[in-house]
Coordinates of C-alpha atoms in Angstrom, one line a residue:
X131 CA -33.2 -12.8 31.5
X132 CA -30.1 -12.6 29.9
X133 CA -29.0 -16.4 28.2
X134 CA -25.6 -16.8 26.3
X135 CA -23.5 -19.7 24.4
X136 CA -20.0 -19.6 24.9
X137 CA -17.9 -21.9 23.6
X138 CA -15.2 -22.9 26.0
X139 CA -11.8 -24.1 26.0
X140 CA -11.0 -22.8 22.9
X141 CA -10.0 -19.2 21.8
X142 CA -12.0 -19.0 19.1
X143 CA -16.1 -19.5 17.9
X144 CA -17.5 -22.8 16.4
X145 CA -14.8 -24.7 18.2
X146 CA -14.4 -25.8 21.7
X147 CA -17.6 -27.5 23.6
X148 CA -20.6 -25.0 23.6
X149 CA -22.6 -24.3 26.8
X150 CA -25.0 -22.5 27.7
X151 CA -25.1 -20.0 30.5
X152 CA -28.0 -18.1 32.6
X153 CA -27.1 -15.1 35.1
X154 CA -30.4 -15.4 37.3
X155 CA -31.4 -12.5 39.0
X156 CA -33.1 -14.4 41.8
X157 CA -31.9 -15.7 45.3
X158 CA -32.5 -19.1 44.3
X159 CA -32.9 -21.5 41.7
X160 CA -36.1 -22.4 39.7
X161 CA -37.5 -25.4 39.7
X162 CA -36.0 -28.3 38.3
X163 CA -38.3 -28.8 35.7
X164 CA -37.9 -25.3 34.1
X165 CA -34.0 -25.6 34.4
X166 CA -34.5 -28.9 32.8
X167 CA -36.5 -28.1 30.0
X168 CA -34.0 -24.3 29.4
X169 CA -31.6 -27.2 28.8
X170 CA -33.6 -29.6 26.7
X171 CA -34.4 -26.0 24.5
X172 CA -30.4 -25.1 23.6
X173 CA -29.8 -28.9 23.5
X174 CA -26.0 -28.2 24.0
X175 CA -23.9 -30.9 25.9
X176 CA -24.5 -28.5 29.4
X177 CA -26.0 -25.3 30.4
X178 CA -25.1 -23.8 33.7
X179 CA -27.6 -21.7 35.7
X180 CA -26.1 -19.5 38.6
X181 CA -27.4 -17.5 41.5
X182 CA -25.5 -15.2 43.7
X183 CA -24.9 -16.1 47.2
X184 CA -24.8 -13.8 50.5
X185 CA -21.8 -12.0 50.9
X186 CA -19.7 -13.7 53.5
X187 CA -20.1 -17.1 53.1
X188 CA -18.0 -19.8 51.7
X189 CA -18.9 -19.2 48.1
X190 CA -20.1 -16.2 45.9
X191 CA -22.5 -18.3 43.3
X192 CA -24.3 -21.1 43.4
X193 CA -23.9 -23.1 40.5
X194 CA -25.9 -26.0 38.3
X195 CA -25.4 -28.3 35.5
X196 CA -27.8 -29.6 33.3
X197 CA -27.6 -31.8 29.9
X198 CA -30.7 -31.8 27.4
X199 CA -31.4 -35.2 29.8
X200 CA -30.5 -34.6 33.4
X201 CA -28.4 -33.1 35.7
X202 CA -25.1 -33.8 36.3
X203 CA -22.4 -33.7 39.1
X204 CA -20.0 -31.5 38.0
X205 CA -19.2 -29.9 34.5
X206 CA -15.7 -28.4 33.7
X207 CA -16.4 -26.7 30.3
X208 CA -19.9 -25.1 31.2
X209 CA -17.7 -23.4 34.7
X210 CA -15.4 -22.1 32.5
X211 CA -18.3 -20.9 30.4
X212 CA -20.0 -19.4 33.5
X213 CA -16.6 -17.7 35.2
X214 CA -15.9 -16.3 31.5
X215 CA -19.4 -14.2 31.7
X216 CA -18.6 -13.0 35.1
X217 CA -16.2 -11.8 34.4
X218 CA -15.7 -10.5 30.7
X219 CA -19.6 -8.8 31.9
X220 CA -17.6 -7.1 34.8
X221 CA -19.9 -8.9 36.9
X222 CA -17.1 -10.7 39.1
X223 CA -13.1 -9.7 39.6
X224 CA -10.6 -12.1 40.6
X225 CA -11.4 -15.6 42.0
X226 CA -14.6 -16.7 42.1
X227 CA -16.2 -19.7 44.1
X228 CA -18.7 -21.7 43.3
X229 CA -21.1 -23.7 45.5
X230 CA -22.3 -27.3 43.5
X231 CA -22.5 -30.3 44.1
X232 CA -19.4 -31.7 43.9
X233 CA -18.3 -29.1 46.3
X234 CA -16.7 -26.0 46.5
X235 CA -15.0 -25.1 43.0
X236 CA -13.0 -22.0 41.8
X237 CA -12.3 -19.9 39.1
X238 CA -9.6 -17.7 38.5
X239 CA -9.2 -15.5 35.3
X240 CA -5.7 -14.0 34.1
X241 CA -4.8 -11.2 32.1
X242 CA -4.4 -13.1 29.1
X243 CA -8.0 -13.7 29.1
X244 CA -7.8 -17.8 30.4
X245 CA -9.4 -18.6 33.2
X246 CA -8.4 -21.6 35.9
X247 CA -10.4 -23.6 37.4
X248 CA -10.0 -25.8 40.6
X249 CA -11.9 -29.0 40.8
X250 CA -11.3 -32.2 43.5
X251 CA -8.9 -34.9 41.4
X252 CA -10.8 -37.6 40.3
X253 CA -9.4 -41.3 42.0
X254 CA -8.8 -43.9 39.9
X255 CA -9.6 -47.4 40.7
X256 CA -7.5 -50.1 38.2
X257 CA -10.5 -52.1 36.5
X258 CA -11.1 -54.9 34.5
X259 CA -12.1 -54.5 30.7
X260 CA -15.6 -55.1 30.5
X261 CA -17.0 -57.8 28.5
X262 CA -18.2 -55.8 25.4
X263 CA -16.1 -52.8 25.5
X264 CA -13.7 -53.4 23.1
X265 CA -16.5 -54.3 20.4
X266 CA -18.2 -51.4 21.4
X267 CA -15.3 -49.5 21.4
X268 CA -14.0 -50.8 18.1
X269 CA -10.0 -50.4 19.6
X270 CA -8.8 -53.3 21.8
X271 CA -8.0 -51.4 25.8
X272 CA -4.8 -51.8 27.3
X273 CA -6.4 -50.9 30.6
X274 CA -9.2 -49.4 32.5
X275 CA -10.2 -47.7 35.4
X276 CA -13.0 -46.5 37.0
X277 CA -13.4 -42.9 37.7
X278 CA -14.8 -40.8 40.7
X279 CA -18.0 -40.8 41.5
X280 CA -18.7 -37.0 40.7
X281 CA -17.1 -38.4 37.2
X282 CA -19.1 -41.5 37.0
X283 CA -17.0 -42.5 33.5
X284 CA -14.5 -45.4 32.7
X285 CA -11.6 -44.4 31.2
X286 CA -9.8 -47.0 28.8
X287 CA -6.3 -46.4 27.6
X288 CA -5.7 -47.7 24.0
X289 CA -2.5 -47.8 22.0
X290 CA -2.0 -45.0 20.5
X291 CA -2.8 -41.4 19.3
X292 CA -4.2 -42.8 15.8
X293 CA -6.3 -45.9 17.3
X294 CA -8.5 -42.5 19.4
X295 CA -8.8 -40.6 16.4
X296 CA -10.2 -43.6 14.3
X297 CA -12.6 -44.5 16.7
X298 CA -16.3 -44.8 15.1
X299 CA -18.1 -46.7 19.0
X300 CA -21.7 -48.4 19.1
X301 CA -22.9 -45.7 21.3
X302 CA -25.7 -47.6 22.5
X303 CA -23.6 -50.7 23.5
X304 CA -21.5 -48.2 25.5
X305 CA -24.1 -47.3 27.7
X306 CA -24.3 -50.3 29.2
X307 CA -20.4 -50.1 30.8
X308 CA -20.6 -46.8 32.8
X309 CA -22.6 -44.4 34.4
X310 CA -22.1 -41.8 32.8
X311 CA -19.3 -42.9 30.0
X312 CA -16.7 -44.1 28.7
X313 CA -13.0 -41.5 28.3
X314 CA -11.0 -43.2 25.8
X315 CA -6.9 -42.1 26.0
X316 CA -3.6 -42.7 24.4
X317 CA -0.5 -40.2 24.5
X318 CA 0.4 -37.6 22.3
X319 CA 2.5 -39.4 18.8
X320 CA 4.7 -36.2 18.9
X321 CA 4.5 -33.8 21.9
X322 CA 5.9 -31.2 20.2
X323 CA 2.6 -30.5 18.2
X324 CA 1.5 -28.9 21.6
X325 CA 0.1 -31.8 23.7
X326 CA 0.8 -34.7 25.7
X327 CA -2.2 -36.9 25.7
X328 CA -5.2 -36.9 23.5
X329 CA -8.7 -38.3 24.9
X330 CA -12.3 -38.5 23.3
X331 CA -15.5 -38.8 25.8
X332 CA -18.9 -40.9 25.0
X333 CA -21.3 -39.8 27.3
X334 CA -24.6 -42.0 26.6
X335 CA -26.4 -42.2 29.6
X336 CA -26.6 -38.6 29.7
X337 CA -27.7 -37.6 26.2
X338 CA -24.5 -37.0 24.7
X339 CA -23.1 -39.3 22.0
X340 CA -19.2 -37.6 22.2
X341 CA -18.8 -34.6 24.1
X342 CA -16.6 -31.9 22.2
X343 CA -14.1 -30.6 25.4
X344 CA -14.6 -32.3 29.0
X345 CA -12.6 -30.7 31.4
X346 CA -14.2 -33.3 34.4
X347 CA -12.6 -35.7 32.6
X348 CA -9.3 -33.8 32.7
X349 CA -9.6 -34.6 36.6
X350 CA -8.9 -38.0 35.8
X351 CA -6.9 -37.5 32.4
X352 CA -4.9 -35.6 35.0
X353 CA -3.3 -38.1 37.2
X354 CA -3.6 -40.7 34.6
X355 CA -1.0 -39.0 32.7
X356 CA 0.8 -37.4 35.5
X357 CA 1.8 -40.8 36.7
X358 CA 2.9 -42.0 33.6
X359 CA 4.6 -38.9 32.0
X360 CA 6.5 -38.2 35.3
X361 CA 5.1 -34.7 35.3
X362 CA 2.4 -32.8 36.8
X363 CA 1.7 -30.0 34.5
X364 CA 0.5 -31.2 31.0
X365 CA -1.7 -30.4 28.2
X366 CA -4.4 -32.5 26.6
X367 CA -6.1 -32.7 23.6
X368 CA -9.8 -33.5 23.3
X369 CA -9.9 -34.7 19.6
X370 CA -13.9 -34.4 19.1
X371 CA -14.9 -33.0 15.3
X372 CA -14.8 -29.1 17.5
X373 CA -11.4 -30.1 19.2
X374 CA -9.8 -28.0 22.3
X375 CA -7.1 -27.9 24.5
X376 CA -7.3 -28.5 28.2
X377 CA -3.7 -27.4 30.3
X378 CA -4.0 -30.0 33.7
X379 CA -2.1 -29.4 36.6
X380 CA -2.1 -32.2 38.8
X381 CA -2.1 -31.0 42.7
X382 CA -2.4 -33.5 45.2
X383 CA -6.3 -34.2 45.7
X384 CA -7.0 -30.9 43.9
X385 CA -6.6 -30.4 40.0
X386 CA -6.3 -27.1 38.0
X387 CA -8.0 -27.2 34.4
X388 CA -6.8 -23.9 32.4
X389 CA -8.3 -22.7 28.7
X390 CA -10.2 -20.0 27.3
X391 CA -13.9 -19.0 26.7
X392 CA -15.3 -17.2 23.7
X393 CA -19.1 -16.1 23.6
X394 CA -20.8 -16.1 20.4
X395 CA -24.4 -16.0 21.0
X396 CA -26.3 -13.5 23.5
X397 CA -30.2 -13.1 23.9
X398 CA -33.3 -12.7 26.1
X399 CA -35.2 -15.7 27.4
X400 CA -38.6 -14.7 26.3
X401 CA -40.7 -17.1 28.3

């Protein structure tokens, strides 16, 4: 079978967060060890495995995340990924849904080659700071909040756009205040560099130190910054070492996630 590594929102290679994605030509998936261990072998932040479903149901593929460690909930940059191959392979027109476990999710590609996704708005739940986070951290919070379960992070708003970028955490003490990890936030210095709100993600407890682009974090970045900016459309930064842009439109319970795919590497799975 055919396996490829895009790199996803971004519109160009060796930037963005890399995923891998599997086309399988079966009716459904393998068993979770095998997925597991495809995973484990690209050792990318998520691969995505999809089947197609009957015609006539609610949803067209069914979809799967895996990190090199375990399977996850939901996964914003590896759909992107996955709706990018449909589509630039002429495999899928249009809209296309998505059956995971977070739900129904959709992807809808434009003619200037980005693709939007719609994924259930994460609820945030005002929280206190943890005893340990801000050593862990290295940055004293202003606040947290914790996230969705399908999110599973806390997300800790810090002072400003400089205080993210200079953050060097204790990984392994950050483990221990989420449960899956910590989304640390601060607006944008100058928004006229091209975004509002900048964010970096530490995903521990699923075998990933910092994640390069998260777009399920953009469900909560979302609102977060929706409320506070007094505007529902925005665009966020994810300022990993890869970097990438994430455009957030905040609708009601539902939030839009819009960026671009690029696919770099295409083989056969051998084995």
């Amino acid at each position: 079978m055919r396996i490829r590594i895009v790199d996803a929102f971004t519109d160009r290679p060796f930037a963005g967060n890399q995923a891998g994605v599997q086309l399988l030509d079966t009716e459904e998936f393998p068993d979770d060890t095998r997925l597991q261990r495809i995973a484990a072998e690209l050792n990318l932040s998520e691969t995505a495995f999809a089947h197609r479903l009957p015609a006539g149901g609610e949803a067209d593929w069914a979809l799967r995340w895996f990190t090199p460690a375990t399977e996850v909930d939901m996964c914003g940059h590896a759909t992107l990924a996955t709706a990018h191959v449909l589509h630039t392979t002429g495999t899928a027109t249009g809209t296309v849904r998505f059956a995971a476990r977070c739900g129904i999710l959709t992807a809808t590609a434009h003619q200037d080659g980005s693709v939007t996704l719609d994924f259930p708005t994460s609820e945030l739940v005002p929280a206190a700071v943890p005893d340990g986070v801000a050593d862990a951290l290295g940055a004293e919070p202003l606040g947290a909040y914790d996230t969705s379960p399908h999110v599973g992070d806390l997300l800790i708003e810090l002072a400003d756009e400089k205080t993210v970028r200079a953050l060097d955490p204790d990984i392994p003490a950050l483990a221990r205040h989420s449960r899956r990890g910590v989304i640390a936030t601060a607006a944008a210095e100058d928004p006229a560099n091209g975004y509002d709100y900048l964010s970096r993600c530490f995903f521990p407890n699923v075998g990933i130190d910092e994640d390069p682009v998260t777009g399920s974090a953009h469900t909560a970045l979302a609102p977060f910054w929706s409320a506070r900016l007094g505007r529902d459309d925005l665009t966020g930064l994810q300022a990993s070492a890869r970097g990438g842009f994430v455009r957030t439109s905040l609708r009601g319970d539902r939030t839009l996630l819009t960026g671009r795919a690029v696919t770099v590497i295409e083989g056969d799975l051998l084995v």
